[in-house]
Amino acid sequence: MRAKSLAWADAAHRAEGALLNGNVNGALRALDETARNSRRSDDEVRALYSRLMRVGRDSTDAPAGAVARLHEHMQQAAGVGPSPATVHLEVAAEVRRGRLEGALALLAAVASGGLVAPSTGSFDLIVHAAAARRNRLLAWHAYRALRRAKLTPSAHTLNALMKAETRARRPQAALRLFARADAVPARGWVGSPPDGWSLVGAMAAAAAADEPESVSLFFERLLRSSSDEAEDGGNGGGGVEGGDG
């Protein structure tokens, strides 16, 4: 048993080393050897591939497409199905390389395939990236794809859509979106309520719309919200925007 565990660890280490050297084929060969020499549970195999997919996503030496090939190899050669986390990693890799349409097509295929449900966070990556690129149409396209997948938009989704509108020189549209989500009950917004970052986005939109009084009102709300969180011991809050897992 110990020998098999050592063989597993050694092959996994060689796979990672090959990937860091830009040798995807070498990494896949090491993974094939791992599968031959040691039987592991699906969760263990998925965890190994997830680790390697993170390396492929983050390393500048890993070639384009490395994460997608690892994900495909996990499913076809190792016979282990994807999870929302492994799908998210492939989406994140596509987004980091600027292939937003490809990432969205991947999520659409996953959602329609029914093998595993994608996460709201995976769609949020695309909405945020599209907003950063001032691509308002793609941001809303990703939002509609999220809804077609029967997922609930998050506060991050809302914030990215507001940012997309503001950066497209449509700050009033961003403010209207915030108002709909902020209403009790919400009007025309089916996702999570606004958070602290939503107030920051509303301030930016109000500033772009040349509405200084609204900026002041949103800022006062943000201060009250921060004070309330401090009194509650720091629980809750807006979280960190735009992470990719």
CSV table of C-alpha atoms in Angstrom, one decimal:
chain,number,residue,atom,x,y,z
A,1,MET,CA,0.0,0.0,0.0
A,2,ARG,CA,2.8,2.4,0.9
A,3,ALA,CA,4.6,1.6,-2.4
A,4,LYS,CA,1.5,2.5,-4.4
A,5,SER,CA,1.0,5.7,-2.4
A,6,LEU,CA,4.6,6.7,-3.2
A,7,ALA,CA,4.1,5.8,-6.8
A,8,TRP,CA,1.0,8.0,-6.9
A,9,ALA,CA,2.8,10.9,-5.3
A,10,ASP,CA,5.8,10.5,-7.6
A,11,ALA,CA,3.7,10.4,-10.8
A,12,ALA,CA,1.7,13.4,-9.6
A,13,HIS,CA,4.9,15.3,-8.9
A,14,ARG,CA,6.2,14.5,-12.4
A,15,ALA,CA,3.0,15.6,-14.0
A,16,GLU,CA,3.2,18.9,-12.2
A,17,GLY,CA,6.8,19.4,-13.2
A,18,ALA,CA,6.1,18.6,-16.8
A,19,LEU,CA,3.2,21.1,-16.8
A,20,LEU,CA,5.4,23.8,-15.3
A,21,ASN,CA,7.9,23.2,-18.2
A,22,GLY,CA,5.1,23.6,-20.7
A,23,ASN,CA,5.0,19.9,-21.6
A,24,VAL,CA,1.3,19.0,-21.5
A,25,ASN,CA,1.9,15.7,-23.2
A,26,GLY,CA,4.4,14.7,-20.6
A,27,ALA,CA,2.0,15.6,-17.8
A,28,LEU,CA,-0.7,13.4,-19.4
A,29,ARG,CA,1.7,10.5,-19.7
A,30,ALA,CA,2.5,10.8,-16.0
A,31,LEU,CA,-1.2,10.8,-15.2
A,32,ASP,CA,-1.7,7.7,-17.3
A,33,GLU,CA,1.1,6.0,-15.4
A,34,THR,CA,-0.5,7.1,-12.1
A,35,ALA,CA,-3.8,5.5,-13.2
A,36,ARG,CA,-2.0,2.2,-14.1
A,37,ASN,CA,0.0,2.0,-10.8
A,38,SER,CA,-2.6,3.0,-8.2
A,39,ARG,CA,-6.4,2.9,-8.0
A,40,ARG,CA,-7.9,5.9,-6.4
A,41,SER,CA,-11.3,7.2,-5.6
A,42,ASP,CA,-13.0,9.6,-8.0
A,43,ASP,CA,-12.7,12.3,-5.4
A,44,GLU,CA,-8.9,11.8,-5.1
A,45,VAL,CA,-8.5,11.7,-8.9
A,46,ARG,CA,-10.6,14.9,-9.2
A,47,ALA,CA,-8.5,16.6,-6.5
A,48,LEU,CA,-5.3,15.7,-8.4
A,49,TYR,CA,-6.6,17.0,-11.7
A,50,SER,CA,-7.9,20.1,-10.0
A,51,ARG,CA,-4.5,20.8,-8.5
A,52,LEU,CA,-2.9,20.4,-11.9
A,53,MET,CA,-5.6,22.6,-13.6
A,54,ARG,CA,-4.7,25.4,-11.1
A,55,VAL,CA,-1.1,25.1,-12.1
A,56,GLY,CA,-2.1,25.2,-15.8
A,57,ARG,CA,-4.3,28.2,-15.1
A,58,ASP,CA,-1.7,30.2,-13.1
A,59,SER,CA,1.6,29.3,-14.8
A,60,THR,CA,2.8,31.5,-17.6
A,61,ASP,CA,4.8,28.5,-18.9
A,62,ALA,CA,1.8,26.3,-19.4
A,63,PRO,CA,0.6,26.5,-23.0
A,64,ALA,CA,-2.8,27.7,-24.0
A,65,GLY,CA,-5.4,24.9,-23.8
A,66,ALA,CA,-3.5,23.0,-21.1
A,67,VAL,CA,-6.4,23.3,-18.6
A,68,ALA,CA,-8.9,22.2,-21.2
A,69,ARG,CA,-6.8,19.2,-22.1
A,70,LEU,CA,-6.4,18.2,-18.5
A,71,HIS,CA,-10.1,18.4,-17.9
A,72,GLU,CA,-10.8,16.3,-21.0
A,73,HIS,CA,-8.2,13.8,-20.0
A,74,MET,CA,-9.8,13.4,-16.5
A,75,GLN,CA,-13.1,12.6,-18.1
A,76,GLN,CA,-12.0,10.4,-21.0
A,77,ALA,CA,-8.8,8.7,-19.8
A,78,ALA,CA,-9.3,8.6,-16.1
A,79,GLY,CA,-13.1,8.1,-16.4
A,80,VAL,CA,-14.0,10.6,-13.8
A,81,GLY,CA,-16.8,13.1,-14.4
A,82,PRO,CA,-16.5,16.8,-14.0
A,83,SER,CA,-17.6,18.8,-11.0
A,84,PRO,CA,-18.7,22.4,-10.7
A,85,ALA,CA,-15.2,23.1,-9.3
A,86,THR,CA,-13.3,21.6,-12.3
A,87,VAL,CA,-15.7,23.4,-14.7
A,88,HIS,CA,-15.0,26.6,-12.9
A,89,LEU,CA,-11.2,26.1,-13.3
A,90,GLU,CA,-11.5,25.6,-17.0
A,91,VAL,CA,-13.8,28.7,-17.3
A,92,ALA,CA,-11.3,30.7,-15.2
A,93,ALA,CA,-8.4,29.7,-17.5
A,94,GLU,CA,-10.4,30.8,-20.6
A,95,VAL,CA,-11.2,34.1,-19.0
A,96,ARG,CA,-7.6,34.7,-18.0
A,97,ARG,CA,-6.6,34.3,-21.6
A,98,GLY,CA,-9.3,36.6,-22.8
A,99,ARG,CA,-11.4,34.0,-24.4
A,100,LEU,CA,-14.7,35.1,-22.9
A,101,GLU,CA,-16.9,33.8,-25.7
A,102,GLY,CA,-15.2,30.4,-25.5
A,103,ALA,CA,-15.8,30.3,-21.7
A,104,LEU,CA,-19.4,31.2,-22.2
A,105,ALA,CA,-19.8,28.4,-24.9
A,106,LEU,CA,-18.2,25.9,-22.4
A,107,LEU,CA,-20.8,26.8,-19.7
A,108,ALA,CA,-23.6,26.6,-22.1
A,109,ALA,CA,-22.5,23.1,-23.2
A,110,VAL,CA,-22.1,22.0,-19.6
A,111,ALA,CA,-25.6,23.4,-18.7
A,112,SER,CA,-27.3,21.8,-21.6
A,113,GLY,CA,-25.4,18.5,-21.2
A,114,GLY,CA,-26.9,17.9,-17.7
A,115,LEU,CA,-23.9,15.9,-16.5
A,116,VAL,CA,-23.1,18.6,-13.9
A,117,ALA,CA,-24.6,21.9,-13.0
A,118,PRO,CA,-22.3,24.9,-13.5
A,119,SER,CA,-22.1,27.5,-10.7
A,120,THR,CA,-23.3,31.1,-10.6
A,121,GLY,CA,-19.7,32.0,-9.8
A,122,SER,CA,-18.5,30.6,-13.1
A,123,PHE,CA,-20.9,32.9,-15.0
A,124,ASP,CA,-19.9,35.8,-12.8
A,125,LEU,CA,-16.3,35.5,-14.0
A,126,ILE,CA,-17.4,36.2,-17.5
A,127,VAL,CA,-19.8,39.0,-16.5
A,128,HIS,CA,-17.0,40.7,-14.6
A,129,ALA,CA,-14.4,40.2,-17.3
A,130,ALA,CA,-16.8,41.6,-20.0
A,131,ALA,CA,-17.5,44.6,-17.8
A,132,ALA,CA,-13.8,45.3,-17.4
A,133,ARG,CA,-13.5,45.2,-21.2
A,134,ARG,CA,-16.4,47.6,-21.6
A,135,ASN,CA,-18.3,44.8,-23.4
A,136,ARG,CA,-21.8,45.5,-22.1
A,137,LEU,CA,-23.5,43.2,-24.6
A,138,LEU,CA,-21.4,40.2,-23.7
A,139,ALA,CA,-22.0,40.9,-20.0
A,140,TRP,CA,-25.7,40.8,-20.5
A,141,HIS,CA,-25.4,37.8,-22.8
A,142,ALA,CA,-23.6,35.9,-20.0
A,143,TYR,CA,-26.3,37.0,-17.5
A,144,ARG,CA,-29.0,35.6,-19.7
A,145,ALA,CA,-27.1,32.4,-20.1
A,146,LEU,CA,-26.9,32.2,-16.3
A,147,ARG,CA,-30.7,32.6,-16.1
A,148,ARG,CA,-31.2,29.9,-18.8
A,149,ALA,CA,-29.2,27.6,-16.7
A,150,LYS,CA,-31.8,28.2,-13.9
A,151,LEU,CA,-29.2,29.7,-11.6
A,152,THR,CA,-29.7,32.6,-9.2
A,153,PRO,CA,-27.7,35.7,-9.9
A,154,SER,CA,-25.5,36.8,-7.0
A,155,ALA,CA,-24.6,40.2,-5.7
A,156,HIS,CA,-21.4,39.9,-7.7
A,157,THR,CA,-23.5,39.4,-10.8
A,158,LEU,CA,-25.4,42.6,-10.0
A,159,ASN,CA,-22.3,44.6,-9.4
A,160,ALA,CA,-20.7,43.5,-12.6
A,161,LEU,CA,-23.8,44.4,-14.6
A,162,MET,CA,-23.8,47.8,-13.0
A,163,LYS,CA,-20.1,48.2,-13.8
A,164,ALA,CA,-20.8,47.2,-17.4
A,165,GLU,CA,-23.5,49.8,-17.8
A,166,THR,CA,-21.4,52.6,-16.1
A,167,ARG,CA,-18.3,51.8,-18.2
A,168,ALA,CA,-20.5,51.8,-21.4
A,169,ARG,CA,-21.4,55.4,-20.5
A,170,ARG,CA,-24.9,54.4,-19.3
A,171,PRO,CA,-24.7,55.3,-15.6
A,172,GLN,CA,-28.4,56.0,-15.4
A,173,ALA,CA,-29.0,52.4,-16.5
A,174,ALA,CA,-26.7,51.2,-13.7
A,175,LEU,CA,-28.6,53.3,-11.2
A,176,ARG,CA,-32.0,51.9,-12.4
A,177,LEU,CA,-30.7,48.4,-12.1
A,178,PHE,CA,-29.5,49.1,-8.5
A,179,ALA,CA,-32.8,50.6,-7.6
A,180,ARG,CA,-34.7,47.6,-8.9
A,181,ALA,CA,-32.5,45.2,-6.9
A,182,ASP,CA,-32.5,47.5,-3.8
A,183,ALA,CA,-36.3,47.7,-3.6
A,184,VAL,CA,-38.2,45.7,-1.0
A,185,PRO,CA,-39.4,43.5,-2.6
A,186,ALA,CA,-37.0,43.7,-5.5
A,187,ARG,CA,-38.5,44.8,-8.8
A,188,GLY,CA,-37.3,42.9,-11.9
A,189,TRP,CA,-34.2,41.5,-10.1
A,190,VAL,CA,-34.4,37.8,-9.2
A,191,GLY,CA,-31.0,37.5,-7.6
A,192,SER,CA,-29.3,38.2,-4.2
A,193,PRO,CA,-29.8,41.7,-2.7
A,194,PRO,CA,-27.2,44.4,-3.1
A,195,ASP,CA,-24.1,44.3,-0.9
A,196,GLY,CA,-21.5,46.8,0.1
A,197,TRP,CA,-19.8,46.6,-3.3
A,198,SER,CA,-23.1,47.4,-4.9
A,199,LEU,CA,-23.2,50.7,-3.0
A,200,VAL,CA,-19.6,51.4,-4.3
A,201,GLY,CA,-20.9,50.6,-7.8
A,202,ALA,CA,-23.9,52.9,-7.3
A,203,MET,CA,-21.6,55.7,-6.1
A,204,ALA,CA,-19.5,55.3,-9.3
A,205,ALA,CA,-22.6,55.4,-11.4
A,206,ALA,CA,-24.0,58.4,-9.6
A,207,ALA,CA,-20.6,60.2,-10.0
A,208,ALA,CA,-20.6,59.4,-13.8
A,209,ALA,CA,-24.1,60.7,-14.0
A,210,ASP,CA,-23.1,63.9,-12.3
A,211,GLU,CA,-25.4,63.3,-9.3
A,212,PRO,CA,-23.3,64.5,-6.3
A,213,GLU,CA,-26.3,64.3,-3.9
A,214,SER,CA,-26.8,60.6,-4.8
A,215,VAL,CA,-23.1,59.9,-4.3
A,216,SER,CA,-23.4,61.4,-0.8
A,217,LEU,CA,-26.5,59.3,0.0
A,218,PHE,CA,-24.8,56.1,-1.2
A,219,PHE,CA,-21.7,56.9,0.8
A,220,GLU,CA,-23.7,57.5,3.9
A,221,ARG,CA,-25.4,54.1,3.5
A,222,LEU,CA,-22.0,52.4,3.0
A,223,LEU,CA,-20.7,53.9,6.2
A,224,ARG,CA,-23.8,52.8,8.1
A,225,SER,CA,-23.5,49.3,6.6
A,226,SER,CA,-19.8,49.1,7.6
A,227,SER,CA,-20.6,50.3,11.1
A,228,ASP,CA,-23.4,47.7,11.5
A,229,GLU,CA,-21.0,44.9,10.3
A,230,ALA,CA,-18.4,46.0,12.8
A,231,GLU,CA,-20.9,45.9,15.6
A,232,ASP,CA,-22.0,42.4,14.5
A,233,GLY,CA,-18.4,41.2,14.8
A,234,GLY,CA,-17.6,41.5,11.1
A,235,ASN,CA,-20.0,38.9,9.8
A,236,GLY,CA,-21.5,39.3,6.4
A,237,GLY,CA,-20.5,42.1,4.0
A,238,GLY,CA,-19.7,42.3,0.4
A,239,GLY,CA,-16.9,39.8,0.2
A,240,VAL,CA,-14.2,40.0,-2.4
A,241,GLU,CA,-15.1,40.8,-6.0
A,242,GLY,CA,-13.9,39.0,-9.1
A,243,GLY,CA,-12.1,35.9,-7.7
A,244,ASP,CA,-11.7,32.9,-10.0
A,245,GLY,CA,-11.3,30.1,-7.6
